[in-house]
XYZ file of C-alpha atoms in Angstrom:
103
model
C -21.940 274.895 33.529
C -25.674 274.532 32.971
C -27.814 277.443 31.852
C -30.579 277.927 29.387
C -29.701 278.815 25.791
C -30.541 282.442 26.676
C -28.116 282.255 29.659
C -30.469 284.270 31.826
C -31.337 281.743 34.509
C -28.008 280.483 35.846
C -28.770 281.775 39.331
C -31.877 279.580 39.484
C -29.701 276.457 39.153
C -27.102 277.174 41.853
C -28.836 275.192 44.605
C -29.326 272.188 42.326
C -25.712 272.340 41.169
C -24.484 272.593 44.774
C -26.590 269.602 45.759
C -25.320 267.588 42.780
C -21.695 268.364 43.690
C -22.218 267.433 47.331
C -24.112 264.247 46.423
C -21.650 263.045 43.745
C -18.953 260.473 44.445
C -15.553 262.064 43.836
C -12.744 260.133 42.186
C -10.136 261.079 44.777
C -12.117 260.169 47.907
C -14.425 257.500 46.410
C -17.225 259.126 48.431
C -19.518 262.138 48.192
C -19.051 265.163 50.461
C -22.471 264.384 51.985
C -21.295 260.880 52.845
C -18.029 262.120 54.339
C -19.787 264.699 56.522
C -23.015 262.883 57.464
C -22.143 259.218 56.955
C -24.757 258.774 54.214
C -26.120 260.389 51.094
C -29.504 262.095 51.436
C -32.582 260.544 49.917
C -34.073 262.692 47.214
C -37.492 262.776 45.594
C -35.787 261.398 42.501
C -34.667 258.376 44.556
C -37.936 257.579 46.294
C -40.539 259.178 44.043
C -43.799 260.644 45.212
C -46.605 258.192 45.909
C -49.930 259.182 44.476
C -52.638 259.874 47.002
C -55.057 257.007 47.297
C -58.566 256.811 48.541
C -60.598 259.342 46.604
C -58.713 259.024 43.331
C -56.621 262.110 44.052
C -53.202 262.549 42.536
C -50.406 264.975 43.253
C -49.442 266.288 39.804
C -47.549 269.244 41.291
C -45.435 266.853 43.363
C -44.803 264.675 40.310
C -43.778 267.738 38.307
C -41.498 268.921 41.122
C -39.807 265.510 41.305
C -39.357 265.425 37.531
C -37.850 268.910 37.427
C -35.543 268.134 40.342
C -34.328 264.919 38.719
C -33.818 266.700 35.391
C -31.828 269.484 37.031
C -29.641 267.009 38.911
C -29.039 265.001 35.733
C -28.046 268.132 33.818
C -25.702 269.198 36.612
C -24.073 265.760 36.669
C -23.527 265.783 32.909
C -22.080 269.298 33.055
C -19.760 268.328 35.921
C -18.546 265.225 34.074
C -17.838 267.341 31.005
C -15.962 269.902 33.087
C -13.921 267.179 34.776
C -13.021 265.648 31.414
C -11.941 269.053 30.057
C -9.905 269.789 33.173
C -8.181 266.404 32.946
C -7.472 266.919 29.256
C -6.013 270.381 29.891
C -3.922 269.141 32.804
C -2.612 266.176 30.852
C -1.490 268.313 27.914
C 2.285 268.184 27.681
C 2.704 265.943 30.728
C 5.172 263.095 30.506
C 4.198 259.660 31.734
C 5.431 259.019 35.302
C 7.906 256.373 34.085
C 9.707 258.973 31.933
C 10.408 261.413 34.760
C 13.525 259.566 35.919
């Protein structure tokens, strides 16, 4: 559900979207697929950040940029998934009677 406005880079976001799905807590299981399979969710650069190198005043701007882009991609995937879930729920609920009226 997330692509650039030109819609020419969707394939570049598949791994991030897959990770976001597997790392997201699902309403039905109350756990993420990662947690159900491995017993924990993986730590990500967005969770722990990248420490800057100390000593000679060196920094790791490429690592900082990587972490920022990863976090941004995961956030976009989460927002897109939440939107898709809301639309799917809305479409499913259309025309459904409340459970108490089925009798």
